[in-house]
């Protein structure tokens, strides 16, 4: 009986020692993991990293407005993949060149962003604002595209949608500009320079596309590489959306007639 009691106590003591050793090992591993994370220098993805004061409804709305350039890029990529239109590709190419110009200017001027009361890692300089430049480039090109490239109606009421789209574009661009100042990412001078530069580059790139690139679109679309990539030139089509709608509807009716004719035979 005494021997059994001694064996039991020994087993419990051994288990306790083993458990204590395992706990010490787990603590050492956790400490090493914490030290490993502490030693790592973390870097944020500034492309989508937007902060706003907690509980500030206006700040929340403006933070989402600040992400509009990201949504625009996703929309362009989707359009290019599914439509392959040369005008859309040229538009997007201009936006990319606009961003490259902004990056070069930022690293030439090297003006820092405004100081804030919290530590946030900024990965680039602030002059000029890339968000403001992107937004106003997009809006400027869009307005020129609507009133010069897109077909013209004979009455003002038929062209009313163009004015509405232009107003929406400029309103959203202004919201993007104001959001960068409101959230403390840029000064007013930085967003103003970005907007002016975006307007200038947007008008300049539209002139390049309209006068230089557009005459080359038929050759690009008919080239073997263009045919392989299924590139399309819609320059001579006055109403692209209506044309695609009527074409698809007509094709669907023709195929339906063929199916019906085969069933009746």
GROMACS .gro file of C-alpha atoms in nm:
model
  265
    1UNK     CA    1   0.000   0.000   0.000
    2UNK     CA    2   0.281   0.236   0.092
    3UNK     CA    3   0.467   0.134  -0.223
    4UNK     CA    4   0.160   0.208  -0.435
    5UNK     CA    5   0.120   0.548  -0.268
    6UNK     CA    6   0.484   0.629  -0.334
    7UNK     CA    7   0.448   0.531  -0.703
    8UNK     CA    8   0.139   0.749  -0.736
    9UNK     CA    9   0.311   1.048  -0.582
   10UNK     CA   10   0.608   0.993  -0.812
   11UNK     CA   11   0.391   0.982  -1.121
   12UNK     CA   12   0.208   1.301  -1.018
   13UNK     CA   13   0.537   1.478  -0.947
   14UNK     CA   14   0.679   1.365  -1.280
   15UNK     CA   15   0.371   1.488  -1.463
   16UNK     CA   16   0.390   1.819  -1.279
   17UNK     CA   17   0.754   1.864  -1.370
   18UNK     CA   18   0.684   1.769  -1.732
   19UNK     CA   19   0.389   2.007  -1.746
   20UNK     CA   20   0.598   2.284  -1.594
   21UNK     CA   21   0.874   2.221  -1.845
   22UNK     CA   22   0.623   2.232  -2.131
   23UNK     CA   23   0.477   2.558  -1.996
   24UNK     CA   24   0.826   2.706  -1.976
   25UNK     CA   25   0.895   2.591  -2.331
   26UNK     CA   26   0.567   2.744  -2.454
   27UNK     CA   27   0.649   3.069  -2.276
   28UNK     CA   28   0.995   3.076  -2.429
   29UNK     CA   29   0.849   3.008  -2.776
   30UNK     CA   30   0.586   3.280  -2.728
   31UNK     CA   31   0.855   3.521  -2.609
   32UNK     CA   32   1.071   3.439  -2.909
   33UNK     CA   33   0.771   3.490  -3.141
   34UNK     CA   34   0.692   3.825  -2.976
   35UNK     CA   35   1.054   3.929  -3.011
   36UNK     CA   36   1.051   3.822  -3.374
   37UNK     CA   37   0.746   4.040  -3.446
   38UNK     CA   38   0.896   4.323  -3.243
   39UNK     CA   39   1.216   4.317  -3.445
   40UNK     CA   40   1.031   4.327  -3.778
   41UNK     CA   41   0.994   4.671  -3.940
   42UNK     CA   42   0.633   4.691  -4.063
   43UNK     CA   43   0.535   4.881  -4.375
   44UNK     CA   44   0.180   4.972  -4.472
   45UNK     CA   45   0.025   4.950  -4.818
   46UNK     CA   46  -0.042   5.319  -4.873
   47UNK     CA   47  -0.252   5.246  -5.183
   48UNK     CA   48  -0.561   5.166  -4.974
   49UNK     CA   49  -0.456   5.269  -4.622
   50UNK     CA   50  -0.703   5.542  -4.529
   51UNK     CA   51  -0.782   5.649  -4.173
   52UNK     CA   52  -1.056   5.871  -4.034
   53UNK     CA   53  -1.153   5.979  -3.682
   54UNK     CA   54  -1.370   5.721  -3.509
   55UNK     CA   55  -1.730   5.834  -3.489
   56UNK     CA   56  -1.685   6.102  -3.757
   57UNK     CA   57  -1.957   6.032  -4.016
   58UNK     CA   58  -1.827   6.296  -4.258
   59UNK     CA   59  -1.475   6.156  -4.222
   60UNK     CA   60  -1.607   5.807  -4.299
   61UNK     CA   61  -1.777   5.927  -4.618
   62UNK     CA   62  -1.468   6.119  -4.726
   63UNK     CA   63  -1.247   5.818  -4.654
   64UNK     CA   64  -1.454   5.617  -4.903
   65UNK     CA   65  -1.437   5.906  -5.149
   66UNK     CA   66  -1.060   5.894  -5.113
   67UNK     CA   67  -1.071   5.536  -5.245
   68UNK     CA   68  -1.253   5.633  -5.566
   69UNK     CA   69  -0.931   5.623  -5.776
   70UNK     CA   70  -0.884   5.258  -5.672
   71UNK     CA   71  -1.240   5.172  -5.775
   72UNK     CA   72  -1.186   5.356  -6.104
   73UNK     CA   73  -0.876   5.149  -6.184
   74UNK     CA   74  -1.066   4.826  -6.115
   75UNK     CA   75  -1.346   4.943  -6.344
   76UNK     CA   76  -1.104   5.025  -6.625
   77UNK     CA   77  -0.934   4.687  -6.603
   78UNK     CA   78  -1.275   4.516  -6.618
   79UNK     CA   79  -1.381   4.720  -6.922
   80UNK     CA   80  -1.057   4.649  -7.106
   81UNK     CA   81  -1.075   4.276  -7.041
   82UNK     CA   82  -1.436   4.245  -7.161
   83UNK     CA   83  -1.461   4.512  -7.433
   84UNK     CA   84  -1.105   4.553  -7.572
   85UNK     CA   85  -1.195   4.900  -7.704
   86UNK     CA   86  -0.895   5.109  -7.812
   87UNK     CA   87  -1.043   5.432  -7.675
   88UNK     CA   88  -1.081   5.274  -7.330
   89UNK     CA   89  -0.725   5.140  -7.348
   90UNK     CA   90  -0.596   5.486  -7.445
   91UNK     CA   91  -0.790   5.646  -7.160
   92UNK     CA   92  -0.641   5.401  -6.909
   93UNK     CA   93  -0.293   5.444  -7.056
   94UNK     CA   94  -0.323   5.818  -6.996
   95UNK     CA   95  -0.414   5.755  -6.633
   96UNK     CA   96  -0.107   5.535  -6.590
   97UNK     CA   97   0.117   5.799  -6.750
   98UNK     CA   98  -0.042   6.058  -6.523
   99UNK     CA   99   0.049   5.846  -6.218
  100UNK     CA  100   0.405   5.803  -6.345
  101UNK     CA  101   0.437   6.180  -6.387
  102UNK     CA  102   0.308   6.230  -6.033
  103UNK     CA  103   0.561   5.983  -5.892
  104UNK     CA  104   0.848   6.159  -6.069
  105UNK     CA  105   0.738   6.502  -5.948
  106UNK     CA  106   0.698   6.381  -5.590
  107UNK     CA  107   1.051   6.247  -5.579
  108UNK     CA  108   1.188   6.561  -5.744
  109UNK     CA  109   1.009   6.809  -5.515
  110UNK     CA  110   1.026   6.593  -5.199
  111UNK     CA  111   0.778   6.798  -5.002
  112UNK     CA  112   0.658   6.613  -4.693
  113UNK     CA  113   0.297   6.557  -4.598
  114UNK     CA  114   0.144   6.758  -4.310
  115UNK     CA  115   0.231   6.647  -3.958
  116UNK     CA  116  -0.043   6.477  -3.762
  117UNK     CA  117  -0.089   6.389  -3.395
  118UNK     CA  118  -0.052   6.015  -3.455
  119UNK     CA  119   0.230   5.804  -3.593
  120UNK     CA  120   0.138   5.681  -3.941
  121UNK     CA  121   0.396   5.554  -4.184
  122UNK     CA  122   0.392   5.745  -4.510
  123UNK     CA  123   0.575   5.576  -4.794
  124UNK     CA  124   0.595   5.873  -5.027
  125UNK     CA  125   0.601   6.251  -5.044
  126UNK     CA  126   0.296   6.474  -5.069
  127UNK     CA  127   0.355   6.725  -5.350
  128UNK     CA  128   0.155   6.701  -5.570
  129UNK     CA  129  -0.135   6.490  -5.443
  130UNK     CA  130  -0.170   6.178  -5.657
  131UNK     CA  131  -0.537   6.130  -5.560
  132UNK     CA  132  -0.631   6.484  -5.664
  133UNK     CA  133  -0.427   6.460  -5.982
  134UNK     CA  134  -0.584   6.126  -6.075
  135UNK     CA  135  -0.940   6.242  -6.007
  136UNK     CA  136  -0.913   6.565  -6.205
  137UNK     CA  137  -0.731   6.397  -6.493
  138UNK     CA  138  -1.017   6.147  -6.513
  139UNK     CA  139  -1.287   6.416  -6.501
  140UNK     CA  140  -1.117   6.646  -6.752
  141UNK     CA  141  -1.065   6.369  -7.005
  142UNK     CA  142  -1.422   6.246  -6.953
  143UNK     CA  143  -1.574   6.589  -7.023
  144UNK     CA  144  -1.372   6.632  -7.342
  145UNK     CA  145  -1.463   6.278  -7.445
  146UNK     CA  146  -1.835   6.336  -7.390
  147UNK     CA  147  -1.862   6.668  -7.573
  148UNK     CA  148  -1.612   6.606  -7.856
  149UNK     CA  149  -1.582   6.233  -7.915
  150UNK     CA  150  -1.935   6.110  -7.836
  151UNK     CA  151  -2.213   6.177  -8.087
  152UNK     CA  152  -2.392   6.511  -8.074
  153UNK     CA  153  -2.770   6.545  -8.056
  154UNK     CA  154  -2.966   6.825  -8.217
  155UNK     CA  155  -3.141   6.935  -7.900
  156UNK     CA  156  -3.009   7.034  -7.563
  157UNK     CA  157  -3.244   6.797  -7.382
  158UNK     CA  158  -3.100   6.495  -7.563
  159UNK     CA  159  -2.752   6.598  -7.447
  160UNK     CA  160  -2.866   6.663  -7.091
  161UNK     CA  161  -2.713   6.335  -6.972
  162UNK     CA  162  -2.370   6.462  -7.076
  163UNK     CA  163  -2.402   6.763  -6.848
  164UNK     CA  164  -2.525   6.543  -6.563
  165UNK     CA  165  -2.229   6.305  -6.601
  166UNK     CA  166  -1.989   6.601  -6.611
  167UNK     CA  167  -2.137   6.748  -6.294
  168UNK     CA  168  -2.110   6.412  -6.117
  169UNK     CA  169  -1.747   6.372  -6.225
  170UNK     CA  170  -1.644   6.716  -6.105
  171UNK     CA  171  -1.838   6.673  -5.780
  172UNK     CA  172  -1.666   6.345  -5.701
  173UNK     CA  173  -1.328   6.489  -5.798
  174UNK     CA  174  -1.387   6.778  -5.559
  175UNK     CA  175  -1.483   6.529  -5.287
  176UNK     CA  176  -1.159   6.336  -5.342
  177UNK     CA  177  -0.961   6.660  -5.325
  178UNK     CA  178  -1.131   6.777  -5.005
  179UNK     CA  179  -1.102   6.434  -4.842
  180UNK     CA  180  -0.723   6.439  -4.863
  181UNK     CA  181  -0.711   6.771  -4.677
  182UNK     CA  182  -0.987   6.684  -4.429
  183UNK     CA  183  -0.820   6.355  -4.332
  184UNK     CA  184  -0.480   6.523  -4.297
  185UNK     CA  185  -0.297   6.343  -4.578
  186UNK     CA  186  -0.219   6.658  -4.778
  187UNK     CA  187  -0.213   7.032  -4.748
  188UNK     CA  188  -0.442   7.253  -4.955
  189UNK     CA  189  -0.148   7.357  -5.171
  190UNK     CA  190  -0.059   6.995  -5.247
  191UNK     CA  191  -0.410   6.899  -5.358
  192UNK     CA  192  -0.448   7.224  -5.556
  193UNK     CA  193  -0.128   7.158  -5.750
  194UNK     CA  194  -0.239   6.800  -5.808
  195UNK     CA  195  -0.576   6.910  -5.941
  196UNK     CA  196  -0.429   7.174  -6.175
  197UNK     CA  197  -0.173   6.928  -6.305
  198UNK     CA  198  -0.443   6.665  -6.356
  199UNK     CA  199  -0.656   6.911  -6.557
  200UNK     CA  200  -0.361   7.007  -6.775
  201UNK     CA  201  -0.247   6.651  -6.839
  202UNK     CA  202  -0.604   6.531  -6.898
  203UNK     CA  203  -0.661   6.794  -7.168
  204UNK     CA  204  -0.318   6.730  -7.319
  205UNK     CA  205  -0.366   6.352  -7.332
  206UNK     CA  206  -0.711   6.387  -7.490
  207UNK     CA  207  -0.559   6.602  -7.764
  208UNK     CA  208  -0.290   6.338  -7.822
  209UNK     CA  209  -0.548   6.060  -7.844
  210UNK     CA  210  -0.790   6.257  -8.061
  211UNK     CA  211  -0.537   6.399  -8.308
  212UNK     CA  212  -0.257   6.141  -8.316
  213UNK     CA  213  -0.369   5.803  -8.186
  214UNK     CA  214  -0.728   5.783  -8.313
  215UNK     CA  215  -0.625   5.785  -8.687
  216UNK     CA  216  -0.405   5.483  -8.606
  217UNK     CA  217  -0.684   5.281  -8.443
  218UNK     CA  218  -0.811   5.116  -8.768
  219UNK     CA  219  -0.460   4.989  -8.843
  220UNK     CA  220  -0.414   4.861  -8.489
  221UNK     CA  221  -0.749   4.683  -8.492
  222UNK     CA  222  -0.684   4.518  -8.832
  223UNK     CA  223  -0.327   4.414  -8.748
  224UNK     CA  224  -0.278   4.039  -8.683
  225UNK     CA  225  -0.178   4.114  -8.326
  226UNK     CA  226  -0.484   4.335  -8.282
  227UNK     CA  227  -0.707   4.064  -8.426
  228UNK     CA  228  -0.550   3.807  -8.196
  229UNK     CA  229  -0.618   4.032  -7.895
  230UNK     CA  230  -0.968   4.112  -8.036
  231UNK     CA  231  -0.910   4.486  -8.020
  232UNK     CA  232  -1.200   4.701  -8.134
  233UNK     CA  233  -1.219   5.048  -8.286
  234UNK     CA  234  -1.554   5.218  -8.223
  235UNK     CA  235  -1.454   5.560  -8.356
  236UNK     CA  236  -1.705   5.564  -8.645
  237UNK     CA  237  -1.994   5.426  -8.439
  238UNK     CA  238  -2.201   5.722  -8.316
  239UNK     CA  239  -2.384   5.543  -8.033
  240UNK     CA  240  -2.179   5.247  -7.914
  241UNK     CA  241  -2.420   5.128  -7.645
  242UNK     CA  242  -2.721   5.136  -7.879
  243UNK     CA  243  -2.520   4.964  -8.153
  244UNK     CA  244  -2.415   4.681  -7.923
  245UNK     CA  245  -2.769   4.645  -7.792
  246UNK     CA  246  -2.930   4.624  -8.138
  247UNK     CA  247  -2.655   4.396  -8.272
  248UNK     CA  248  -2.685   4.148  -7.986
  249UNK     CA  249  -3.064   4.157  -8.005
  250UNK     CA  250  -3.064   4.098  -8.380
  251UNK     CA  251  -2.815   3.813  -8.347
  252UNK     CA  252  -3.022   3.653  -8.072
  253UNK     CA  253  -3.336   3.669  -8.290
  254UNK     CA  254  -3.157   3.514  -8.587
  255UNK     CA  255  -3.026   3.227  -8.374
  256UNK     CA  256  -3.372   3.177  -8.223
  257UNK     CA  257  -3.522   3.147  -8.575
  258UNK     CA  258  -3.261   2.887  -8.667
  259UNK     CA  259  -3.335   2.685  -8.353
  260UNK     CA  260  -3.709   2.705  -8.419
  261UNK     CA  261  -3.659   2.601  -8.785
  262UNK     CA  262  -3.458   2.294  -8.684
  263UNK     CA  263  -3.724   2.183  -8.437
  264UNK     CA  264  -4.002   2.216  -8.696
  265UNK     CA  265  -3.820   1.995  -8.948
   0.00000   0.00000   0.00000
